[in-house]
Short mmCIF file of C-alpha atoms in Angstrom, two decimals:
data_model
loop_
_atom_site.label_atom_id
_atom_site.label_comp_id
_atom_site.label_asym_id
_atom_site.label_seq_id
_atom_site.Cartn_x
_atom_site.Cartn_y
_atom_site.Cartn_z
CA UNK A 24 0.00 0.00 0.00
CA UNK A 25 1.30 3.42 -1.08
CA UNK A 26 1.99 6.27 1.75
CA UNK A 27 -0.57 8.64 -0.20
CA UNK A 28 -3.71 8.29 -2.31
CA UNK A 29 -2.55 5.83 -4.93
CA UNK A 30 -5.84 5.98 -6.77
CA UNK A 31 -7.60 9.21 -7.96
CA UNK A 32 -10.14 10.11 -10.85
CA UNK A 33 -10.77 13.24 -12.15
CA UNK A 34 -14.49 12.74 -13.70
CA UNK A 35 -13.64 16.11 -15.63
CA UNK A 36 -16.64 18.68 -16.36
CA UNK A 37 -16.72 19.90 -19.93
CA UNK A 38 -16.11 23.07 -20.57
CA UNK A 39 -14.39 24.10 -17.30
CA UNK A 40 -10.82 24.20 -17.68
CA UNK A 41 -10.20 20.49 -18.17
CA UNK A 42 -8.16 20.50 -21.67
CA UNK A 43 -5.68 23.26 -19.73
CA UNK A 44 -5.57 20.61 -16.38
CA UNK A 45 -5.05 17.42 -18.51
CA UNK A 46 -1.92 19.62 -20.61
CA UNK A 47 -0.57 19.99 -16.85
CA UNK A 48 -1.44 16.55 -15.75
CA UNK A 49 0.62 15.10 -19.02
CA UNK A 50 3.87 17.11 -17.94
CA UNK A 51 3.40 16.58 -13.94
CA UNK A 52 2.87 12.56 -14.97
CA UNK A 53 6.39 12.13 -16.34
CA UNK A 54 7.93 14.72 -14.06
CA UNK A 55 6.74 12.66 -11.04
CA UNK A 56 6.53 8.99 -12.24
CA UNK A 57 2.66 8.56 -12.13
CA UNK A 58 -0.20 6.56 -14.46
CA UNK A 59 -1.66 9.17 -16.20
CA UNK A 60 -4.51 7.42 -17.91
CA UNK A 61 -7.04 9.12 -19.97
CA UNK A 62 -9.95 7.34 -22.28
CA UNK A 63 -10.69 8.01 -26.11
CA UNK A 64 -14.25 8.49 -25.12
CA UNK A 65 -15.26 11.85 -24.97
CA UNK A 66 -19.14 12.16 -25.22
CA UNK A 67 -20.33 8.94 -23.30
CA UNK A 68 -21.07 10.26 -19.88
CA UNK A 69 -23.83 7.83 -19.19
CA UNK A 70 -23.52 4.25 -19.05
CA UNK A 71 -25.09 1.12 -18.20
CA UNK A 72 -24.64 -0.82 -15.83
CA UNK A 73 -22.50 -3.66 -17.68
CA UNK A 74 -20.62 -0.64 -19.03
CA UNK A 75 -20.03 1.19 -15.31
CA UNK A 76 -18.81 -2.41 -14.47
CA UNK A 77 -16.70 -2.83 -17.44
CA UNK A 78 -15.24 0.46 -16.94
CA UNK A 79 -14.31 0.10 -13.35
CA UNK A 80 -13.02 -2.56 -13.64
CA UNK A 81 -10.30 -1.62 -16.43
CA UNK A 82 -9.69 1.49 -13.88
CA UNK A 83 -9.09 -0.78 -11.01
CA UNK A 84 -6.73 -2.77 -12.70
CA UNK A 85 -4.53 0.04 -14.17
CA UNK A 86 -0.90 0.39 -12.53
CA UNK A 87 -0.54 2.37 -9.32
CA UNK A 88 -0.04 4.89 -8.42
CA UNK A 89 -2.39 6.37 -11.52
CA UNK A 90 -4.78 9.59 -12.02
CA UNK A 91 -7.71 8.36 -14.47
CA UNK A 92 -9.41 11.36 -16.73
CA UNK A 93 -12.50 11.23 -18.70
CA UNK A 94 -15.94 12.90 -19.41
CA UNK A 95 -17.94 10.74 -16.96
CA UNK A 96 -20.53 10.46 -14.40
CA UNK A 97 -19.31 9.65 -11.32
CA UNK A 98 -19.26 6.12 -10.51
CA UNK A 99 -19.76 4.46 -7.17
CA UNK A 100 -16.83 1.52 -7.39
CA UNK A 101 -17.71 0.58 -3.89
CA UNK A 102 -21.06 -0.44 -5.78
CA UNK A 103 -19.55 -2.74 -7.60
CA UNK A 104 -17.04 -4.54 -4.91
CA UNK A 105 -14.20 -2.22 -5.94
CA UNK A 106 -12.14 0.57 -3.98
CA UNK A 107 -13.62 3.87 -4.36
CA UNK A 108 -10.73 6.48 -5.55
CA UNK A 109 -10.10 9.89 -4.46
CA UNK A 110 -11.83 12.36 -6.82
CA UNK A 111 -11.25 15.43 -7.92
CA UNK A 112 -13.38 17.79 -9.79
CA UNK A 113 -13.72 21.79 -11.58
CA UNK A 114 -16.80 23.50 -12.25
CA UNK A 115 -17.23 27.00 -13.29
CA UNK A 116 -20.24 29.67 -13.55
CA UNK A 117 -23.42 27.68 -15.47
CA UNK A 118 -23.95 30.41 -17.44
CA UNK A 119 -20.67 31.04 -18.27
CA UNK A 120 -19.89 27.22 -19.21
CA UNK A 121 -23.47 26.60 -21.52
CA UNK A 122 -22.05 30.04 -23.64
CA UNK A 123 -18.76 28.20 -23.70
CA UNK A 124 -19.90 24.98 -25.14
CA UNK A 125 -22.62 26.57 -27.38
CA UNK A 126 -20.07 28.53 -29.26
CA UNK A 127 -17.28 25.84 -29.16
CA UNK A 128 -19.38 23.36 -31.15
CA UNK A 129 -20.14 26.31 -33.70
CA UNK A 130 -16.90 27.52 -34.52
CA UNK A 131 -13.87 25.67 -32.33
CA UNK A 132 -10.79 27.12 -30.57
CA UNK A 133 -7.73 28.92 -31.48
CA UNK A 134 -6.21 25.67 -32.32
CA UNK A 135 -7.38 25.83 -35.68
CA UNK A 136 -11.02 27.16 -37.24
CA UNK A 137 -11.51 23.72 -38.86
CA UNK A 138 -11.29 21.91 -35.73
CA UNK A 139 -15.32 22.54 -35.24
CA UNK A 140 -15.87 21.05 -38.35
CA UNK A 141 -14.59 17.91 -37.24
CA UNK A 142 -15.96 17.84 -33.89
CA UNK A 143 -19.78 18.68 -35.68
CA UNK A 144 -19.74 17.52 -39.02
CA UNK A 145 -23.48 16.95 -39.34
CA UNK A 146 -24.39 20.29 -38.18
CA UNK A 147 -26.41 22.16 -40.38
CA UNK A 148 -25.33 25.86 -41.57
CA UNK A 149 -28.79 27.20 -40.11
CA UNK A 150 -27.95 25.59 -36.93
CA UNK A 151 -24.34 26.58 -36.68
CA UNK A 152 -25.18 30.08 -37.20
CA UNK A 153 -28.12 30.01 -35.28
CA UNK A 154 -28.17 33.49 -32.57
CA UNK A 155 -27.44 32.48 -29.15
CA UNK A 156 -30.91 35.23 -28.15
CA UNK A 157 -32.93 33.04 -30.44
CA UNK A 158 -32.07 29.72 -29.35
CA UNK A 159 -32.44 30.84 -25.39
CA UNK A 160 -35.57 33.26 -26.18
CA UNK A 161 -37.71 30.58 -28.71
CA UNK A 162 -36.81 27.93 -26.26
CA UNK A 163 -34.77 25.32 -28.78
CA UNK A 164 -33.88 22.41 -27.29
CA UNK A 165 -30.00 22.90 -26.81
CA UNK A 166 -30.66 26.21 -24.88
CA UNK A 167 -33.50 24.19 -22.62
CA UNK A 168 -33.89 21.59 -19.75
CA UNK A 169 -32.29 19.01 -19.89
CA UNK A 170 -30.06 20.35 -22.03
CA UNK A 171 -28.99 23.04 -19.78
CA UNK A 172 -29.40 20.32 -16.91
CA UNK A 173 -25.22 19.87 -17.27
CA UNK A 174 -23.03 20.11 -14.25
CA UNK A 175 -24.96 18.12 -11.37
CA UNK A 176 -25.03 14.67 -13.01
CA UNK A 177 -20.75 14.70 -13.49
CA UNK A 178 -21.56 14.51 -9.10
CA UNK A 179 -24.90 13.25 -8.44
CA UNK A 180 -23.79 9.76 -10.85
CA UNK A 181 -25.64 7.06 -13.19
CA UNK A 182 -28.97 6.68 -11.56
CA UNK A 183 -31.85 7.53 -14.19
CA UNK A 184 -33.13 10.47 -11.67
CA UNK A 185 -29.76 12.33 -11.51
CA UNK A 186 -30.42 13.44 -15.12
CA UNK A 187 -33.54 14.57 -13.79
CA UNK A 188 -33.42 18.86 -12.84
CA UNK A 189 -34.88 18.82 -9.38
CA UNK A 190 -34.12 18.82 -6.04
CA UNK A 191 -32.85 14.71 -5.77
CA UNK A 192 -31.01 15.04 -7.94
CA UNK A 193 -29.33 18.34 -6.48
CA UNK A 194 -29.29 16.92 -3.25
CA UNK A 195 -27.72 13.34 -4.24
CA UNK A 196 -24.90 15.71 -6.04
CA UNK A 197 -24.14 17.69 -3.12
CA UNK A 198 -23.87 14.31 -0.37
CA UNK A 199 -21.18 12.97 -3.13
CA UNK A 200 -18.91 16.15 -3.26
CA UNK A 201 -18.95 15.89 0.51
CA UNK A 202 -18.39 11.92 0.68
CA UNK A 203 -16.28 11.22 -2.70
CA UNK A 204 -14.58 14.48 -3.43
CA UNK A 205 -11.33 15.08 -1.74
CA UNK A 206 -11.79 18.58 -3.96
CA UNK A 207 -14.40 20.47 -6.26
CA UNK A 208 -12.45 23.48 -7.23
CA UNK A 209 -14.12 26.53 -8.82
CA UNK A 210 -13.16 27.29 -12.36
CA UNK A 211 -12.94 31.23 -11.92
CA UNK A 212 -9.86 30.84 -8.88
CA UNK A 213 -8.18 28.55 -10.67
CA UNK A 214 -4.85 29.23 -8.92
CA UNK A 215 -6.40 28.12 -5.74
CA UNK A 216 -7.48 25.23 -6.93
CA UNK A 217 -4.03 23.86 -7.86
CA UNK A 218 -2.67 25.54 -4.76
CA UNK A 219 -4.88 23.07 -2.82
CA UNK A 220 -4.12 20.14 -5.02
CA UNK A 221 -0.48 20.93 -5.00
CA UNK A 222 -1.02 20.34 -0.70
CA UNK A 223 -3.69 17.83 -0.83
CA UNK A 224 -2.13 15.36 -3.58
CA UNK A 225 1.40 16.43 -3.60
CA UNK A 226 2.86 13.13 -5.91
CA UNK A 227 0.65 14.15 -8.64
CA UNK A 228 0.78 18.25 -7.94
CA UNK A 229 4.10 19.09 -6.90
CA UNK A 230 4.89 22.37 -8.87
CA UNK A 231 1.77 22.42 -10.47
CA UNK A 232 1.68 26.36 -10.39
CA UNK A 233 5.06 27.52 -11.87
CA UNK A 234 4.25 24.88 -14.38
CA UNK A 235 0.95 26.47 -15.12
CA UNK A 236 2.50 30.20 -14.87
CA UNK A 237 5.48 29.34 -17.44
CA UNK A 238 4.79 31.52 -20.25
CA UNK A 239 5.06 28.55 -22.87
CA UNK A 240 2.62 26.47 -21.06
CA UNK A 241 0.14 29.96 -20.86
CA UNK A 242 0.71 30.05 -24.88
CA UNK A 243 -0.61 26.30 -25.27
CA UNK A 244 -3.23 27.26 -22.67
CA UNK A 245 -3.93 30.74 -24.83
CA UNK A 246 -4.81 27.86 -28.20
CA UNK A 247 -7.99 26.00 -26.16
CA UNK A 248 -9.78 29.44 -25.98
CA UNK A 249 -13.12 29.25 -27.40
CA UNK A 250 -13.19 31.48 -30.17
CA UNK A 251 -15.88 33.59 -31.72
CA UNK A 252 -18.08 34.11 -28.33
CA UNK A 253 -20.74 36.78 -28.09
CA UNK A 254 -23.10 37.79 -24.94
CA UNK A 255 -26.70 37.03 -24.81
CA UNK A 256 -29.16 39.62 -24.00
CA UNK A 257 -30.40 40.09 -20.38
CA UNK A 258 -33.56 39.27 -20.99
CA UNK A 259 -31.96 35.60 -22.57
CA UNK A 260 -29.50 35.37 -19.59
CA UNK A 261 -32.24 35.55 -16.81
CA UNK A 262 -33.94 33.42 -18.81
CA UNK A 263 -30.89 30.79 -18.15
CA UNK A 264 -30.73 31.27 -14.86
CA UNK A 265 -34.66 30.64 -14.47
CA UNK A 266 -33.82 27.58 -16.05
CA UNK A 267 -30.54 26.40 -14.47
CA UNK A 268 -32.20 27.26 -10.90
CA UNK A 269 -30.47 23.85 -9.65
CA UNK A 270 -27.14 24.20 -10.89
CA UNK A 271 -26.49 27.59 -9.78
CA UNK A 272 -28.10 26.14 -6.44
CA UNK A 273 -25.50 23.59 -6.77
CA UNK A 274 -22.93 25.63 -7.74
CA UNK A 275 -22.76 28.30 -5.41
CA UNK A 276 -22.85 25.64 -2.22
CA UNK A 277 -19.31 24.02 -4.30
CA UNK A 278 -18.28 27.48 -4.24
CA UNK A 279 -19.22 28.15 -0.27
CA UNK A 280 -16.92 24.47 0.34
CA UNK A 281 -14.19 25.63 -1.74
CA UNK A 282 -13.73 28.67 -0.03
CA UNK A 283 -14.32 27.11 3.24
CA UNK A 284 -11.36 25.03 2.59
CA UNK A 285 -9.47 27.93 1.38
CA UNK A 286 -10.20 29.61 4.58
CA UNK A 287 -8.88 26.63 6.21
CA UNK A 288 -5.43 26.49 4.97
CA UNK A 289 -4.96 30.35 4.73
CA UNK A 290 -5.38 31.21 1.40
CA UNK A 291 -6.80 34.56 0.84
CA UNK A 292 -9.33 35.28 -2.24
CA UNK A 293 -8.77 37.98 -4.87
CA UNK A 294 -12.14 38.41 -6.40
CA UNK A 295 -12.50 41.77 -6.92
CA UNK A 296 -16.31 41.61 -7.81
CA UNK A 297 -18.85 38.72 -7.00
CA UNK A 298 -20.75 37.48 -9.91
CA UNK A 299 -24.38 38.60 -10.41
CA UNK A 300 -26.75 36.36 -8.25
CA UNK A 301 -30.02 36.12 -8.84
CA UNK A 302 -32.83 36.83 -6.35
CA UNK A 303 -34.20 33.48 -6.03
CA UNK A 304 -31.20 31.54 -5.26
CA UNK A 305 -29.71 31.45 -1.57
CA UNK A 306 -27.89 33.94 0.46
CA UNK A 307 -24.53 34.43 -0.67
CA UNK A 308 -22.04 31.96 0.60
CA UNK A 309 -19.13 33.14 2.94
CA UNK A 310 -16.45 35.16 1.34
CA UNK A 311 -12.71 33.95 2.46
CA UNK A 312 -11.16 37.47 3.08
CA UNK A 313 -8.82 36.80 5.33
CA UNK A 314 -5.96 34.04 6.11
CA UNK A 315 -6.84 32.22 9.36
CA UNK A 316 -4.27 31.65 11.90
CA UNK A 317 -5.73 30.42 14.85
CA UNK A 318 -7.09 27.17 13.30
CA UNK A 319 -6.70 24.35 15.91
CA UNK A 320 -7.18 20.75 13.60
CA UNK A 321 -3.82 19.63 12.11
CA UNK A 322 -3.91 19.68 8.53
CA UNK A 323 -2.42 16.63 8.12
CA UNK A 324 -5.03 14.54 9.89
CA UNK A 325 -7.83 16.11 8.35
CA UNK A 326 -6.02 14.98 4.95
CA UNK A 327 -5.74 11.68 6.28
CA UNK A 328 -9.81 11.47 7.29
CA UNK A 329 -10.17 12.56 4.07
CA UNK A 330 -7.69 9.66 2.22
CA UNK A 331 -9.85 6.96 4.75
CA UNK A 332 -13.46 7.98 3.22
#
């Protein structure tokens, strides 16, 4: 048995910083001797139950210690008689991640303007030119429930319901992050969250952030920009947010955790401006202003609760 979490998955959320995390996880892999090992699946989130099996069990059996990527659900492996991993997670603004993917599909990155093409050959012209305040405003399906219904199932898992937009669902997701996830980082303090990696999972993090910081690794990062973007209307964003009432629900208690734990281990926030919030969601989760120093709990053991969950 290895000193230090030998087994982790990062179930990674599209659209929210995972191309930029996996570029860092392929250099941090051969700088510190770990099984990177990532899946040529990219758009088969939901499985059955022979495939959640199958698919476990090829994790399970992978070389140690390894970090396991992919567009997925998350999976109970205790479920299925095997050792649940450490997970690790990103989400970002709902909002901001449905405008990301909507344009992204239409017209690609800075990698190359063909690379949509490839991605959605059988688009149609009308449809790949189609105005983000129609879609949202005329209610067309890729700009309504469950469309919109995105982020919560990556944490709430494979059950039929969690694909549901309601409060089970939302509820399942958030008992998961606080069971499962050693860390659900938030997109928009991205520095943070590899600080707190960099502690919590040091073999797999060390160094993480002058990696990420090192101007040549910020050009490759500059190249998975989604290109092309435009703004909705208000009218068509508070029409999202009507609509994505769970996940912002969702998101915003992530984002009260995260800066919980940032609170925790004395990292202070720079947000200079909280985003809007609107008025039917819950009070606005604690800010982490600043550093703490009187906390009493070693750090270390609350890792180690953590690494015995």
């Amino acid at each position: 048995v290895l000193p230090f979490p030998s087994q982790v998955v990062y179930n990674r959320v599209g659209k929210c910083g995972s191309r930029t995390v996996v570029l860092l996880l392929r250099i941090l892999s051969e700088k510190h001797g770990f099984n990177l090992v990532t899946s040529d699946i990219h758009n088969k989130t939901r499985l059955t139950k022979n495939e959640q099996m199958e698919l476990i069990k090829n994790i399970s059996t992978a070389e140690q210690p390894y970090l396991f990527t992919r567009h997925v659900h998350f999976l109970n492996f205790s479920r299925f008689g095997g050792d649940q991993p450490v997970y690790i997670n990103i989400i970002r603004d709902p909002v901001s991640r449905f405008l990301s993917n909507y344009f992204f599909r239409r017209f690609g990155d800075w990698r190359g303007e063909q690379n949509h093409m490839i991605r959605t050959p059988n688009m149609r012209q009308e449809e790949r030119y189609l105005d983000i305040n129609v879609c949202i405003l005329e209610n067309y399906p890729e700009c309504s429930n469950p469309r919109l219904f995105y982020i919560i199932p990556y944490f709430c898992g494979q059950h039929p319901r969690c694909r549901e937009p309601g409060e089970w669902a939302l509820e399942r997701a958030k008992l998961n992050v606080n069971e499962n996830f050693l860390l659900v980082g938030i997109l928009e303090e991205l520095e943070d969250v590899l600080l707190l990696l960099e502690r919590f999972l040091p073999h797999y993090f060390k160094d993480v952030l002058s990696i990420y910081k090192n101007p040549e690794h910020r050009k490759l990062g500059n190249l998975t920009v989604t290109v092309k973007k435009t703004v909705p209307s208000p009218e068509a964003i508070q029409i999202l947010y009507q609509r994505m009432r769970y996940e912002y629900e969702f998101y915003y208690y992530v984002k009260e955790q995260f800066h919980l734990l940032k609170r925790k281990f004395g990292l202070k926030s720079h947000i200079s401006k909280p985003s809007p919030r609107p008025e039917f969601f819950i009070p606005s989760p604690l800010e982490t202003e600043e550093p703490i120093d009187d906390e009493e709990e070693d750090d270390e053991k609350w890792l180690e609760d953590i690494y015995k969950r």
